[in-house]
């Protein structure tokens, strides 16, 4: 019998009522799956228990953890839906049904891949918790892939990297993304995985001593300067992410400085910058490697200060500095962010989220409603979701999140369709810029509007975002219909 305390120990957020609900879900799932075995020969209940435990670990609410226990009950057992509704209510059963629907999608090459993504986005739009349960379920499945038939392994592994890990990344759940990818990596890309193992085994790469040295000296100096250290620890780069970085550096591991990095957690933002200053006063930083993700967070919301220093003993060490809040965000992502800003348990969808960090999500739902052709939808997705993003600012300091390569016209449409439709030119950092000028992160952008200016087909060449293209195309189409109508009338 698996000990339910293992679930409770993952989180401090559960009260007695929550625990009673979770215990009931445990019992019902245990009974429903009692005669089923997994491919490994173990009781099926182990899988739903692991899923629920993952959800508790992500800090999810009791209803989501309960739904984790029940997620395969409707699909794989003959428990009637009415019975679940009776016992657990509509909300939990809706989550279970959502996960079941997602489960029917299988990765079978390109076309199905598109379909899977669409289903994920629909589910996400419905209730973000459905996606998170599915990811918790997938994490356990991919971690137990060795029991799956060989021909199925690769498909599941690829699907995990292509879809699940990307979604985890996009909702800022960095540890989950890393764990999904690392479990899938050996099955998805066996050759590459082997190569990485070889590289790691063959390099005398070991910066343990450097890390010890820096840790000791920095701990002392922070104490002297009266900066309270919440935690100072090492983080090892995830294997799949390390592999991707290696590929960019021609497999030269000597060029990768963050295989193992030092992570310093301090009380507040001010202490983060002070700590960075102290690090630089002791050790020389490598030029060009100081990254302020606090002032300019990564597209998925990640915040931290990064710097890479010469240790003075021939070594190089990356130091990451952040607050406990930033750390929680980096681990739990969207869950840390606004799932717990719930209002009466109903605010679990991302509709109308005012959180600019995740604005792309609501834009995507919008897109989902308007683009029906799966191929086109995928193109939009790849453009909008999976490519790198830049952050630019309005003169008032609002952040606008755009894909890399976006231009002034994209910015204009991102502010408002009317501003886009009548944009005459732009000011980038107070200098004149044409509508086709590419933007860079941190640019401050202003748009000059002229009511007599209208979109032209030239603008389509400037536009990078699907939102801008959509508005321009709509205008051009209406306008050409109008002019056809006019010439027809004249005729
Ligand atoms: Mn499952």
PDB file of C-alpha atoms and ligand atoms in Angstrom, residues 38 44 47-48 51 68 71-72 75-76 99 134 137-138 141, ligand 1:
ATOM      1  CA  UNK A  38       1.163  -1.785 -15.910  1.00  0.00           C
ATOM      2  CA  UNK A  44      -1.592   0.240 -12.236  1.00  0.00           C
ATOM      3  CA  UNK A  47       1.057   5.244 -12.037  1.00  0.00           C
ATOM      4  CA  UNK A  48      -1.856   7.341 -10.804  1.00  0.00           C
ATOM      5  CA  UNK A  51       0.906  11.441 -11.187  1.00  0.00           C
ATOM      6  CA  UNK A  68      -4.492  13.260 -10.758  1.00  0.00           C
ATOM      7  CA  UNK A  71      -7.227  10.727 -14.323  1.00  0.00           C
ATOM      8  CA  UNK A  72      -7.394   7.233 -15.820  1.00  0.00           C
ATOM      9  CA  UNK A  75     -10.954   5.792 -19.600  1.00  0.00           C
ATOM     10  CA  UNK A  76      -9.512   2.589 -18.218  1.00  0.00           C
ATOM     11  CA  UNK A  99      -7.197  14.728 -19.503  1.00  0.00           C
ATOM     12  CA  UNK A 134      -1.399  15.733 -18.458  1.00  0.00           C
ATOM     13  CA  UNK A 137       0.974  11.966 -16.150  1.00  0.00           C
ATOM     14  CA  UNK A 138       3.433  12.139 -19.044  1.00  0.00           C
ATOM     15  CA  UNK A 141       5.067   7.572 -18.341  1.00  0.00           C
TER      16      UNK A 141
HETATM   17 MN1  LIG B   1      -2.115   8.112 -17.102  1.00  0.00          MN
END
